[in-house]
Short mmCIF file of C-alpha atoms in Angstrom, two decimals:
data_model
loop_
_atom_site.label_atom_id
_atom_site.label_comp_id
_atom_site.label_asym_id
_atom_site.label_seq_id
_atom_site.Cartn_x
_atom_site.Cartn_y
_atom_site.Cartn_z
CA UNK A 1 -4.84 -16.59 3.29
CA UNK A 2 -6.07 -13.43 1.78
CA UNK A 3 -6.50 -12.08 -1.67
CA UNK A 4 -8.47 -9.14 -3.10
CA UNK A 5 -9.94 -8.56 -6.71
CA UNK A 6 -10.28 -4.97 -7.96
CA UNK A 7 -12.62 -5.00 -10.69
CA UNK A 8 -11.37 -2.39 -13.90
CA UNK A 9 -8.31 -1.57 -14.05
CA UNK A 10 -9.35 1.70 -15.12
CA UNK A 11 -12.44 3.67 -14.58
CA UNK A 12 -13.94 6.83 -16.88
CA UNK A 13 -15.88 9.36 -15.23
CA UNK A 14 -17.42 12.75 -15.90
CA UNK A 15 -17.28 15.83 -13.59
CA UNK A 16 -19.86 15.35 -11.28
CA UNK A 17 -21.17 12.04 -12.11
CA UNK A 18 -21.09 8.59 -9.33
CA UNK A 19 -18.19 7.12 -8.62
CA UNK A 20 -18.22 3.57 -7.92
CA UNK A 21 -15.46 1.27 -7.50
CA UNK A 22 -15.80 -2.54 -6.79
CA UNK A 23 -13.46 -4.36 -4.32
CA UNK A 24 -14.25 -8.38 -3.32
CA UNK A 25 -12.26 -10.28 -0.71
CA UNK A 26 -11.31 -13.51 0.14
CA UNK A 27 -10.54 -14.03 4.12
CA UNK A 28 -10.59 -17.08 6.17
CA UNK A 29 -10.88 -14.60 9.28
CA UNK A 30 -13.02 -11.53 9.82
CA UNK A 31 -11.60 -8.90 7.88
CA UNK A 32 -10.24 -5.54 8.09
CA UNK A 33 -10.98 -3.47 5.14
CA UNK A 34 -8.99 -0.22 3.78
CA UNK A 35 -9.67 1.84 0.77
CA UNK A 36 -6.12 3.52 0.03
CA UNK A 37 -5.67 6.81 -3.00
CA UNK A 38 -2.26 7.69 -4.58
CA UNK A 39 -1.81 10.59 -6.52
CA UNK A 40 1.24 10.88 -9.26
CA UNK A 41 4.56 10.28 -7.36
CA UNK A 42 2.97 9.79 -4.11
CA UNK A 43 2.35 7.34 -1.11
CA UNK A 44 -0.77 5.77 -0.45
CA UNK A 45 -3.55 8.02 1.75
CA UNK A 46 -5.78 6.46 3.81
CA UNK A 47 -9.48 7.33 2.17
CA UNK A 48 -11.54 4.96 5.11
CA UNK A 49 -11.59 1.38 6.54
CA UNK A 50 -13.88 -0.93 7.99
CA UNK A 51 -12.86 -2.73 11.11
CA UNK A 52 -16.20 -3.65 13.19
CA UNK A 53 -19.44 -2.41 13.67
CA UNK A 54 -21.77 -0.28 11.51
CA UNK A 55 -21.10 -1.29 7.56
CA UNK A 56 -21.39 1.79 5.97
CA UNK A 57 -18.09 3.31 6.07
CA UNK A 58 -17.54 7.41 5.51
CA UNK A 59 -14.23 8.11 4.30
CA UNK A 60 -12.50 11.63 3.63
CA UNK A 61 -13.04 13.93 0.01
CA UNK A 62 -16.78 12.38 0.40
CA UNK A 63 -15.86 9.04 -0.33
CA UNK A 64 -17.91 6.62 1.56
CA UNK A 65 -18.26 1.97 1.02
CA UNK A 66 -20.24 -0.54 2.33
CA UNK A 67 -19.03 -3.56 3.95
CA UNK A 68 -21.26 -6.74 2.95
CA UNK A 69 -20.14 -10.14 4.43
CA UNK A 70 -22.74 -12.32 2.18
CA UNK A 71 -21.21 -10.79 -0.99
CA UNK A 72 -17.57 -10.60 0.07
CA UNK A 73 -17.54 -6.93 -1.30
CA UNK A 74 -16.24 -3.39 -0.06
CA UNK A 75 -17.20 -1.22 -3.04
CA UNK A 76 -16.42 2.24 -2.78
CA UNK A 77 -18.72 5.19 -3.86
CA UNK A 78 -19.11 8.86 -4.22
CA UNK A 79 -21.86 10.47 -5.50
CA UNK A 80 -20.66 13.31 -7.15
CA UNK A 81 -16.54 13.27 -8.79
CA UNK A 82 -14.52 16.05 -8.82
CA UNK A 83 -11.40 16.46 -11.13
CA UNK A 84 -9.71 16.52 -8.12
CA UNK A 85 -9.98 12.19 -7.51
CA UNK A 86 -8.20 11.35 -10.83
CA UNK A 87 -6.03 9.08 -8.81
CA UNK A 88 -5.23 5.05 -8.39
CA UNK A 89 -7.12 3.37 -6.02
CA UNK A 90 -6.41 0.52 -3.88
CA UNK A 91 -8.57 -1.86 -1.56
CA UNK A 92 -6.56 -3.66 1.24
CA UNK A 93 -7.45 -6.28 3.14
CA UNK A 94 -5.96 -7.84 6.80
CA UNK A 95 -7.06 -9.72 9.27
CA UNK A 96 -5.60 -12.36 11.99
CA UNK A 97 -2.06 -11.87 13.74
CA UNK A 98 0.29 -9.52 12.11
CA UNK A 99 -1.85 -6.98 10.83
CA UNK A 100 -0.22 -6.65 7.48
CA UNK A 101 -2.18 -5.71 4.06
CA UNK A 102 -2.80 -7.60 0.82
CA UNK A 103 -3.61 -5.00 -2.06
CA UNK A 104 -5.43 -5.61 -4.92
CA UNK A 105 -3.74 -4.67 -8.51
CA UNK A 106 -5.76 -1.19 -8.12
CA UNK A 107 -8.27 0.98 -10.33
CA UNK A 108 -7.14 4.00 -12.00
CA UNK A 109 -10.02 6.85 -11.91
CA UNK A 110 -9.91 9.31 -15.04
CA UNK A 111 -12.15 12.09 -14.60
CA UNK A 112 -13.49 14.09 -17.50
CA UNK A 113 -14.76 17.73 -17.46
CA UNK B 1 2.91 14.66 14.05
CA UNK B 2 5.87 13.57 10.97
CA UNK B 3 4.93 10.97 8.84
CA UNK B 4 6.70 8.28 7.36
CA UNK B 5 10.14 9.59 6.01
CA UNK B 6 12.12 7.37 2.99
CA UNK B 7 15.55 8.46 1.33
CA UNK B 8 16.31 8.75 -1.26
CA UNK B 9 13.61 9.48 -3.10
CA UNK B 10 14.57 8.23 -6.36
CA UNK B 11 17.64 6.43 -7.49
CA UNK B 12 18.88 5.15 -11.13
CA UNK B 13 21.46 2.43 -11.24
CA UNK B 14 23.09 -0.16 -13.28
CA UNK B 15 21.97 -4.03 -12.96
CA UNK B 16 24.02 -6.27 -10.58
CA UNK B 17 24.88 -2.76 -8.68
CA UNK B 18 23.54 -2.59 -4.88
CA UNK B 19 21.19 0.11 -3.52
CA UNK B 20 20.09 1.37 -0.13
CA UNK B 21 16.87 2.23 0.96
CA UNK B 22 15.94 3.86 4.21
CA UNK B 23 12.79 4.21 6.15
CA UNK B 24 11.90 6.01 9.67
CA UNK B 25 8.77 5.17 11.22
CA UNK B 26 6.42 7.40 12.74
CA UNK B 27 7.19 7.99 16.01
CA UNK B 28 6.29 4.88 18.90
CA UNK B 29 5.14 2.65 15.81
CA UNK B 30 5.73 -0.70 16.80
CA UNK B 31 5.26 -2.36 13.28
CA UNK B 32 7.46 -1.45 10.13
CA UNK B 33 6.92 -2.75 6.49
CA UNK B 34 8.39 -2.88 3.44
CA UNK B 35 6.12 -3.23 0.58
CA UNK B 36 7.34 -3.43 -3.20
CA UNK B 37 5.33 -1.39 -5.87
CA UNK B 38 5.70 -2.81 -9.58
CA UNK B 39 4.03 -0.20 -11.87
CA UNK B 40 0.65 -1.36 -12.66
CA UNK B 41 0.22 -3.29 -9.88
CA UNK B 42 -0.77 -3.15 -5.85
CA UNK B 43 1.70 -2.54 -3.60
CA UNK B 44 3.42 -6.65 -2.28
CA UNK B 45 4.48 -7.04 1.12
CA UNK B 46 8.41 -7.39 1.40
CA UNK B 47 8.89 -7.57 5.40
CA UNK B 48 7.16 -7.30 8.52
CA UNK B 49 8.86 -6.23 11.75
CA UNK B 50 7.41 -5.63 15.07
CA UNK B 51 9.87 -3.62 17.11
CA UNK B 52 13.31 -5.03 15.70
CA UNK B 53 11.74 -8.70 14.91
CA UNK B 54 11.05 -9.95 11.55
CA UNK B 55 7.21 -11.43 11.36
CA UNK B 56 7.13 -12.48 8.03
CA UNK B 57 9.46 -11.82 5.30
CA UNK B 58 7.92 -14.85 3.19
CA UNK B 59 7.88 -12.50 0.25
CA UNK B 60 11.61 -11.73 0.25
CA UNK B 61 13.33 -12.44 -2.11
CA UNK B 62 16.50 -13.81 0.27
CA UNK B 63 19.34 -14.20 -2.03
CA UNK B 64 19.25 -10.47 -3.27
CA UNK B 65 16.89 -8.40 -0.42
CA UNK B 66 18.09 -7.65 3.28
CA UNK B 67 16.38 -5.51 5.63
CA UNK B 68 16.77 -4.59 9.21
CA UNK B 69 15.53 -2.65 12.08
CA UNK B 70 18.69 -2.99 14.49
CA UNK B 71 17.47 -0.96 17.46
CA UNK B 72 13.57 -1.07 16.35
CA UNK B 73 13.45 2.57 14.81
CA UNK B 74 14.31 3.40 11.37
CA UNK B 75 15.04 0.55 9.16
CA UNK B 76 17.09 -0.21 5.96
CA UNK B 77 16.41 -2.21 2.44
CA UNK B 78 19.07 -3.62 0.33
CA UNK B 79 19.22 -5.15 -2.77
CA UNK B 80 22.62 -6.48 -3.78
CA UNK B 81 23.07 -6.97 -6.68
CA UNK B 82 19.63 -5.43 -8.61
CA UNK B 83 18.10 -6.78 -11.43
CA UNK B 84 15.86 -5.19 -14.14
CA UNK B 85 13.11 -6.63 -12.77
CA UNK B 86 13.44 -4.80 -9.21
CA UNK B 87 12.89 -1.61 -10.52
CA UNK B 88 9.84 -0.51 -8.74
CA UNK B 89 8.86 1.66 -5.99
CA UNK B 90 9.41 0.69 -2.71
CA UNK B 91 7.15 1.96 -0.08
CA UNK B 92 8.02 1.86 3.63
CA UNK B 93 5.21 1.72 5.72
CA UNK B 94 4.64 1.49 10.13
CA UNK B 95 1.33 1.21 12.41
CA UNK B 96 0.90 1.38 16.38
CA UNK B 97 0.56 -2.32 16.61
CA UNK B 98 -1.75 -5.65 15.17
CA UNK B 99 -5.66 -5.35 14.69
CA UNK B 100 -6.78 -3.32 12.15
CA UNK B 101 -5.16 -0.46 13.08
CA UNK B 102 -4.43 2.46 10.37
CA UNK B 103 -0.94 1.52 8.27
CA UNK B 104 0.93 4.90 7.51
CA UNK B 105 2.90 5.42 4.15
CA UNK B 106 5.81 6.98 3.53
CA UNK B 107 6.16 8.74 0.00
CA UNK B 108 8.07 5.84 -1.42
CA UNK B 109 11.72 5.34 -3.13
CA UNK B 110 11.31 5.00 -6.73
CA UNK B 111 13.72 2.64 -8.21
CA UNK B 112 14.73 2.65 -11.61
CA UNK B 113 17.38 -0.57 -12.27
CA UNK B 114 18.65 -0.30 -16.06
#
């Protein structure tokens, strides 16, 4: 089985300030890891996953998380926000047969000029 | 390369009516879901096909969702009859095959049950 915990729901930022948003896991097989964005009335994007091999993950619009087995975390980061990422974030994990994804409950980035 | 197409796109109805939801995968994607979006909350796997097989639907709710994928392709989502509690957005979704591979979304069908 396979759970994720988003911590904050919602996340204040100013215009050019880090962005960090924590994701931990739970996974009784080595995980896949996915950071997903949707924008108002949207699908989910694909921002960057972790699958195997190095642990520092670079996703697209700068975004970029680390994958770190002993703390069952995938936090996402990005140094500098733009007004631009006032989205809802998801992390996603899978892992085993069938490939399919277990969200968390998401993180809703404001950003303020 | 098209992505992920859903109709319709957004759909009011009454409870206890039925609805119709319809997904087509990417091209050659062997693996089709369903996920259900309350608002507020991650997206919750419905169904799982590979090709026109279901995988898992353990997350169905049987005795009001159907779903199937007749000649593996495009798919369709039913709820008969709806209840207040199913509006939601529901969020079609396909990938080459198993093993981490990338999981395309479509845009979604918004559901609004009142």
């Amino acid at each position: 089985a396979q759970s994720v915990t988003q911590l904050g729901s919602h996340v204040s930022v100013s215009e050019g300030a880090l962005v960090l948003l924590r994701c931990n896991y739970s996974s009784s097989v080595p995980p896949y890891l996915f950071w997903y964005v949707q924008y108002p009335n949207q699908g989910l994007q694909l921002l960057l996953k972790y699958t195997t091999g190095a642990t520092l993950v670079k996703g697209i619009n700068g975004f970029e998380a680390e994958f770190k087995k002993s703390e069952t975390s995938f936090h996402l980061t990005k140094p500098s926000a733009h007004m631009s990422d006032a989205a809802e974030y998801f992390c996603a994990v899978s892992g085993g047969a069938g490939n399919k994804l277990t969200f968390g409950g998401g993180t809703r980035v404001l950003v303020k000029p | 390369e098209a992505g992920v197409a859903q109709s319709p796109r957004y759909k009011i109805i009454e409870k206890r009516q039925s609805v119709a939801f319809w997904c087509n995968p990417i091209s050659g994607h062997a693996t089709l879901y369903w996920y259900q979006q309350i608002l507020g909350q991650g997206p919750k796997l419905l169904i799982q096909f590979q090709n026109n097989g279901v995988v898992d639907d353990s997350q169905l709710p049987k005795d009001r969702f159907s779903a199937e994928r007749l000649k593996g392709v495009d798919s369709t989502l039913k709820i008969q009859p709806a209840k207040l509690e199913d509006s939601a957005v529901y969020l079609c979704a396909s990938s080459p095959s198993v093993g981490g591979n990338t999981i395309y979304f479509g845009e979604g069908s918004w559901l609004t049950v009142v």
